[in-house]
XYZ file of C-alpha atoms in Angstrom:
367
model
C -21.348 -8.992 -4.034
C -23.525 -6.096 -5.565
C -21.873 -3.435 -7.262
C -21.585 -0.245 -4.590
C -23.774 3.170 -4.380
C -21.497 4.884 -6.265
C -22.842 3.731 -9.840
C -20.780 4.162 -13.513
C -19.424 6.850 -14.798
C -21.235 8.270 -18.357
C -18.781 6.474 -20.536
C -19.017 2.529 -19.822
C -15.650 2.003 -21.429
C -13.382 2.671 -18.226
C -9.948 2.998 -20.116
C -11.073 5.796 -22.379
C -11.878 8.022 -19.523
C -9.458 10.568 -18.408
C -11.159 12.168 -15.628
C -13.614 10.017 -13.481
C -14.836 8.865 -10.470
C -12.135 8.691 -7.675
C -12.221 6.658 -4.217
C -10.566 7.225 -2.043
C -8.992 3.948 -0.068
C -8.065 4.366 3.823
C -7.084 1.123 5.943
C -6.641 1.926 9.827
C -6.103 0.307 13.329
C -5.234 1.827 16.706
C -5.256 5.113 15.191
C -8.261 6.397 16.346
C -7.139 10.155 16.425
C -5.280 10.147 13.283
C -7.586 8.375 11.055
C -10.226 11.259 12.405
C -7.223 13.708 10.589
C -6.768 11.714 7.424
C -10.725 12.038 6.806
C -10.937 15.291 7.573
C -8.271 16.368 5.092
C -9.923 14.110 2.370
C -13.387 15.599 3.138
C -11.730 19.064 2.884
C -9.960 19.075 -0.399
C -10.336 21.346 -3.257
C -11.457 18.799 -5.357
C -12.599 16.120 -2.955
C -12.907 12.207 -4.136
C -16.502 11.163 -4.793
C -16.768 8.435 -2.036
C -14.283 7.073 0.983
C -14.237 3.853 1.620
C -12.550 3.359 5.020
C -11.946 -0.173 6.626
C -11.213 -0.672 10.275
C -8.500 -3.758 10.528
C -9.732 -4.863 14.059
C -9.083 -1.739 16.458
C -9.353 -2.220 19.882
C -8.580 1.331 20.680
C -12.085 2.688 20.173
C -11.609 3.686 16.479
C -15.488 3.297 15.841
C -16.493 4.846 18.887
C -14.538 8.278 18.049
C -15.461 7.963 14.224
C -19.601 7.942 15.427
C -18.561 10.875 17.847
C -16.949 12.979 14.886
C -20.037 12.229 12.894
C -17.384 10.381 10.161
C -20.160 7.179 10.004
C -23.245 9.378 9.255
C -21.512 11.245 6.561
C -22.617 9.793 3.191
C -19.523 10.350 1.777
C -17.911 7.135 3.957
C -18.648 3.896 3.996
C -17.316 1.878 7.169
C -16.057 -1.601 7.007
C -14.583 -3.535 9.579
C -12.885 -6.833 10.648
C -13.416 -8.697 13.964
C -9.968 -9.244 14.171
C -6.660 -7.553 12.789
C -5.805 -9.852 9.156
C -2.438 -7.346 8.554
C -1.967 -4.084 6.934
C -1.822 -6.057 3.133
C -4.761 -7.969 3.566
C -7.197 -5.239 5.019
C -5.542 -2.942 1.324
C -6.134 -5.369 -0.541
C -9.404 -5.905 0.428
C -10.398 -2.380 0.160
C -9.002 -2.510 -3.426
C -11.565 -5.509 -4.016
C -14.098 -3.240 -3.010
C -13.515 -0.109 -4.796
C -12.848 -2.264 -7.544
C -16.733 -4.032 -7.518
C -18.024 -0.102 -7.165
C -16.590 0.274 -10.695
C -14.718 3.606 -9.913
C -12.363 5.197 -12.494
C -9.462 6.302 -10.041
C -8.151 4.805 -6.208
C -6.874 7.218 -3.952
C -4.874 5.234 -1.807
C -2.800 6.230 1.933
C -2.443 5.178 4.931
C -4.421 6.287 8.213
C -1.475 8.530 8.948
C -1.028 10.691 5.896
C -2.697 14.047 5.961
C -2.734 15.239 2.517
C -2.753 18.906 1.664
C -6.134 20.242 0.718
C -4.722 20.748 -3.172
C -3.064 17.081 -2.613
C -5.823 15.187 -4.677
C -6.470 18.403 -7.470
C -2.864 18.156 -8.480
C -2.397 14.392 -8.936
C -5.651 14.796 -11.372
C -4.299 18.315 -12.788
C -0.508 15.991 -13.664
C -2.417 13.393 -15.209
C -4.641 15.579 -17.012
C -2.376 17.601 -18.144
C 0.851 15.257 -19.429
C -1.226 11.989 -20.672
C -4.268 10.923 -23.215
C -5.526 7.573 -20.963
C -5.137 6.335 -17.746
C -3.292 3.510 -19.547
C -0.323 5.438 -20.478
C 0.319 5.701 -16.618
C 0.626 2.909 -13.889
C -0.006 5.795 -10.907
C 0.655 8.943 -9.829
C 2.075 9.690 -6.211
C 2.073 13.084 -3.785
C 5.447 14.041 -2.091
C 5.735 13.249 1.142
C 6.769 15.312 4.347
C 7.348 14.910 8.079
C 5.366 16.529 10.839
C 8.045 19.099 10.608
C 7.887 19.424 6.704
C 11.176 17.314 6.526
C 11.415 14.954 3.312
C 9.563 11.427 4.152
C 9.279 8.518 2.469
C 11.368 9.806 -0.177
C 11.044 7.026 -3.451
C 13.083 5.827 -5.527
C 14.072 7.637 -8.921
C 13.741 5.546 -11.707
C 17.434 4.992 -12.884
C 17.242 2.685 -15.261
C 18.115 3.314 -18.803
C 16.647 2.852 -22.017
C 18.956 0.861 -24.654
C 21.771 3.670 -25.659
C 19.909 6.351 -23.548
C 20.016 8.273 -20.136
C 17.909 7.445 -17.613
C 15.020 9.342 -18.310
C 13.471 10.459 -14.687
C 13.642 13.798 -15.819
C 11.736 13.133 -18.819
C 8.676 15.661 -17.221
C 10.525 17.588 -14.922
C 9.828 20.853 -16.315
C 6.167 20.023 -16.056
C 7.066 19.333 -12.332
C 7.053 15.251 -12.418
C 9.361 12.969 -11.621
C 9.561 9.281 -12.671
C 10.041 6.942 -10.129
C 10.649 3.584 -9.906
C 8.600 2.581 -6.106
C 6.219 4.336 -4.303
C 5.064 4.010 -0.849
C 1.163 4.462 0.501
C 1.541 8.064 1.257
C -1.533 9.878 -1.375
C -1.046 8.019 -4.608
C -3.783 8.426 -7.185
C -4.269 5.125 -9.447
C -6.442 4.128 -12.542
C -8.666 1.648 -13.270
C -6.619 0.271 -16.252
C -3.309 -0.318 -13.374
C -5.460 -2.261 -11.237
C -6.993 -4.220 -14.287
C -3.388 -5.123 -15.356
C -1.356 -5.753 -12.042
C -4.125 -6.805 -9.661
C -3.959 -5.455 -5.786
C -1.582 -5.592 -3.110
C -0.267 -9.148 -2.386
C -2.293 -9.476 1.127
C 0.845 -12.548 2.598
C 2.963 -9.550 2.179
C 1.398 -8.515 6.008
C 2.711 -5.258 6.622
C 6.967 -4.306 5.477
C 7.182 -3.713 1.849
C 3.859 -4.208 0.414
C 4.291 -1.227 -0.860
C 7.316 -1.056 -2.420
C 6.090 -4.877 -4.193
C 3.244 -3.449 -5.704
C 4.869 -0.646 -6.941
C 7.762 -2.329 -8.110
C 5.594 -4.458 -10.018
C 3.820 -1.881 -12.072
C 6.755 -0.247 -13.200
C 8.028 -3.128 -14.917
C 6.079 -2.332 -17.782
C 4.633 1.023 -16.935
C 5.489 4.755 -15.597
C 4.513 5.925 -12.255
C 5.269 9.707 -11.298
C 5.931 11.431 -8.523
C 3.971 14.596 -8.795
C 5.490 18.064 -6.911
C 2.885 19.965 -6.664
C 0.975 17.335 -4.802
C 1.708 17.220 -0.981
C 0.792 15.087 1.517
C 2.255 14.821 6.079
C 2.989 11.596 7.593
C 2.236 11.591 10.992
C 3.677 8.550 11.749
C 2.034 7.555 15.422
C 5.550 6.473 16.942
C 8.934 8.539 16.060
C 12.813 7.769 15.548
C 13.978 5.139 13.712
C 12.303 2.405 12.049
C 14.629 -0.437 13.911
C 14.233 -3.923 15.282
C 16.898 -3.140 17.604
C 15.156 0.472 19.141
C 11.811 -1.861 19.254
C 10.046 -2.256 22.728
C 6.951 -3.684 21.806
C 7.161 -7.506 21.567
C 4.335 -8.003 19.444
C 6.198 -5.593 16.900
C 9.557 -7.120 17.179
C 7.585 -10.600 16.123
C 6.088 -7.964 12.670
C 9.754 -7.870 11.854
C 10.231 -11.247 10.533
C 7.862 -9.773 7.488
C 10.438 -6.687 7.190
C 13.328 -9.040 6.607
C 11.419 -11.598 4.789
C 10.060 -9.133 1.935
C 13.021 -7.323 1.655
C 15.495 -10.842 0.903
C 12.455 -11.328 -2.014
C 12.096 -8.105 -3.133
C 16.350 -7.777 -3.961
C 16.040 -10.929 -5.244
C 12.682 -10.373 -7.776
C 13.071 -7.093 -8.447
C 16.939 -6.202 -8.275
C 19.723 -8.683 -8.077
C 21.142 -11.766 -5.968
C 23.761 -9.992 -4.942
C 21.720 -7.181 -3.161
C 19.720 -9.733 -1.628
C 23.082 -11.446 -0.081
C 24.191 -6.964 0.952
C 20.930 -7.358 2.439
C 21.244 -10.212 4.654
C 24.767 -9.885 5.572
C 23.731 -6.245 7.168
C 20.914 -8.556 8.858
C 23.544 -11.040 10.253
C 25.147 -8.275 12.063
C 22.219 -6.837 13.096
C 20.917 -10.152 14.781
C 24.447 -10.160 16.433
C 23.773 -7.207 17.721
C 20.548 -7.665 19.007
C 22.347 -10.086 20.830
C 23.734 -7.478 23.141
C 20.522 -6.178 23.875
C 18.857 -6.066 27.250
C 14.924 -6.559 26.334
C 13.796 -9.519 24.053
C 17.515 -10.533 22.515
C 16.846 -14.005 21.426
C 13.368 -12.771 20.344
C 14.580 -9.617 17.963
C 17.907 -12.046 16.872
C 15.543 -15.433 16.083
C 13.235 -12.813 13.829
C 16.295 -11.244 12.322
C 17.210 -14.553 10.949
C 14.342 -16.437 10.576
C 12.602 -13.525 8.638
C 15.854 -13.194 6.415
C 16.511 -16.868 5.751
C 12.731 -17.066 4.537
C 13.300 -14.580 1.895
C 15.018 -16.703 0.249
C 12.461 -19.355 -0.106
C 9.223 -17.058 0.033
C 7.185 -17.591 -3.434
C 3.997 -15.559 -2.687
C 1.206 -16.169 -4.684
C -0.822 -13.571 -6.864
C -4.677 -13.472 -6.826
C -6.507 -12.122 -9.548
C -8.436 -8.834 -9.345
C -12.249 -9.616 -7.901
C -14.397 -9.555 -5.228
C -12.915 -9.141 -1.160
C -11.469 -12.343 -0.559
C -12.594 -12.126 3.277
C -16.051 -11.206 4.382
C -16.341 -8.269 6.783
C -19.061 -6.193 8.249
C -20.335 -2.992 6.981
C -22.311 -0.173 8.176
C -23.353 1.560 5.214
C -24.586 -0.489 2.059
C -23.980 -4.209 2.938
C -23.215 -7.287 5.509
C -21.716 -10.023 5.134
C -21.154 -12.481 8.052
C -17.995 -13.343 9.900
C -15.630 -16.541 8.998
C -14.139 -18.476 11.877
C -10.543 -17.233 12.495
C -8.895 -19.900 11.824
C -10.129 -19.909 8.190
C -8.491 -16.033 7.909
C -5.432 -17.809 9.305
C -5.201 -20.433 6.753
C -5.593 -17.940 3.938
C -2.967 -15.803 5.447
C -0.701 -18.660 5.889
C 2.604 -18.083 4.432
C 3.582 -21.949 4.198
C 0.908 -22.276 1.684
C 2.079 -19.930 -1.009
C 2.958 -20.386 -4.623
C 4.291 -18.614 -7.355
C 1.937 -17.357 -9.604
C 2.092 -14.066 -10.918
C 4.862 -13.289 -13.762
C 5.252 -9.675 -14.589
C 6.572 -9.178 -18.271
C 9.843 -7.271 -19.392
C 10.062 -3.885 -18.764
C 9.772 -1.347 -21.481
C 10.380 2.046 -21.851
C 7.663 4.525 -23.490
């Protein structure tokens, strides 16, 4: 694949740069309308990224359609990319990491197609970092605060809690600069360096949808800091509301998607945490499948993916592909075209039976 548009930044020696080139990263499907909001809002910010790369995961609501009626496609500030067919919410990221990665950009501005980020959202995560650090390797990422539609708290992350031999935990460490340390961050407008992807790779794409997030994060800040910035704000208009359940679930295509939420959580306890949340974890799944039991639509369906998704955990070993080139081909509008594999080749690379351990994340340490 040939290196993107976009082109290298004056200084060839990526690490050493502390303000650079940023893409911005947007995966979407069946959000037709809200996608058209999270470009907008990137297109309007103060200090706007120098490219978008946005990739379509197989839509089949008339995403492209609206996107070529808003004028988003002619824009030269977008390139399009697009799958035939849906491969997940991990895959299409992690391909769209691949891709920024060959355009040799300094920074990836990553969300989902729902977030709406404030038009000072991407200024302040570069203002943080320029301000508190030297090089983008004294960082693993830096993340906006996320609201509701309603400005209530959303996807609130984790503080880091963890302490230092004979120490406090040190999330505070930059709170008077208005940063918080965190130990997990999800998609919502989070700004990260060259040198993090370099080190920790992309999102693990057998991960499909539930916690790919929270893995990839979690894995950085085994050895390095992320912060959550407060300046930096970002909406999540999530496209369905209440709570995120198996049992309040109607769709049965998205009941089957919950086998991944119980699968990556059991594995994520059990890397990342302890055994014994892992076991918390499952035993609230137990009664959960119990109760979905009781339910009128789909029982056996949201019970068998309860348990089945939960007993997998336990065995699921994912692998951990190196940083490189998009591991699927996909067509593009802009720069380049590549032409479509057979689905059933997607499929096998998708296939969860077929993973192996790979990737072994060192200590942590504190700075």
């Amino acid at each position: 694949m040939q290196q993107h548009c976009l082109g290298k930044g004056k200084n060839s020696d990526k690490s050493s740069i502390a303000d650079g080139q940023v893409v911005a990263l947007i995966p979407t499907y069946n959000r037709k309308e809200l996608v058209c909001e999270c470009l907008a809002a990137c297109l309007a910010q103060s200090e706007p990224p120098d490219h978008i790369f946005l990739l379509d995961n197989g839509s089949t609501d008339g995403t492209k359609e609206i996107l070529q009626a808003a004028g988003f496609l002619k824009d030269p500030r977008i390139s399009y990319f697009s799958f035939r067919r849906n491969v997940g919410p991990a895959g299409a990221l992690d391909q769209l990491i691949r891709l920024a990665w060959m355009s040799n950009c300094d920074w990836m501005w990553i969300m989902d197609d729902d977030v709406i980020p404030a038009k000072s959202a991407l200024q302040e995560l570069k203002a943080a970092f320029r301000e508190n650090f030297v090089a983008p390797e004294k960082i693993g990422l830096m993340a906006s605060v996320n609201v509701s539609g309603d400005d209530l708290a959303n996807n609130v992350p984790e503080i880091e809690m963890r302490r230092p031999t004979g120490q406090d935990p040190i999330w505070g460490e930059l709170l008077s600069r208005g940063l918080v340390r965190i130990r997990w961050s999800t998609f919502g407008s989070i700004l990260i360096p060259r040198s993090t992807i370099a080190k920790f790779g992309s999102v693990n794409p057998v991960f499909w949808g539930s916690g790919l997030d929270i893995d990839f994060t979690l894995r950085i800040t085994q050895e390095a800091p992320i912060y959550l910035v407060g300046k930096s704000v970002a909406k999540h208009l999530r496209n369905v509301s209440g709570t995120f359940s198996v049992l309040t679930e109607t769709d049965p295509t998205r009941i089957r998607y919950f086998f991944y939420h119980y699968r990556n959580n059991v594995y994520i306890r059990l890397k990342y945490y302890s055994f014994i949340r892992a076991i918390v974890f499952a035993a609230k799944a137990l009664i959960e499948a119990i109760r979905a039991l009781a339910e009128k639509e789909y029982p056996s369906l949201r019970a068998r993916n309860i348990l089945w998704g939960t007993v997998s955990g336990f065995f699921f070993q994912p692998t951990f592909k190196p940083i490189g080139p998009p591991c699927f081909p996909m067509e593009q509008d802009m720069t380049w075209r590549a032409a479509a594999r057979q689905p059933a080749m997607l499929d096998e690379e998708l296939d969860p039976r077929r993973i192996q351990p790979k990737f072994h994340a060192a200590e942590h340490k504190h700075t």
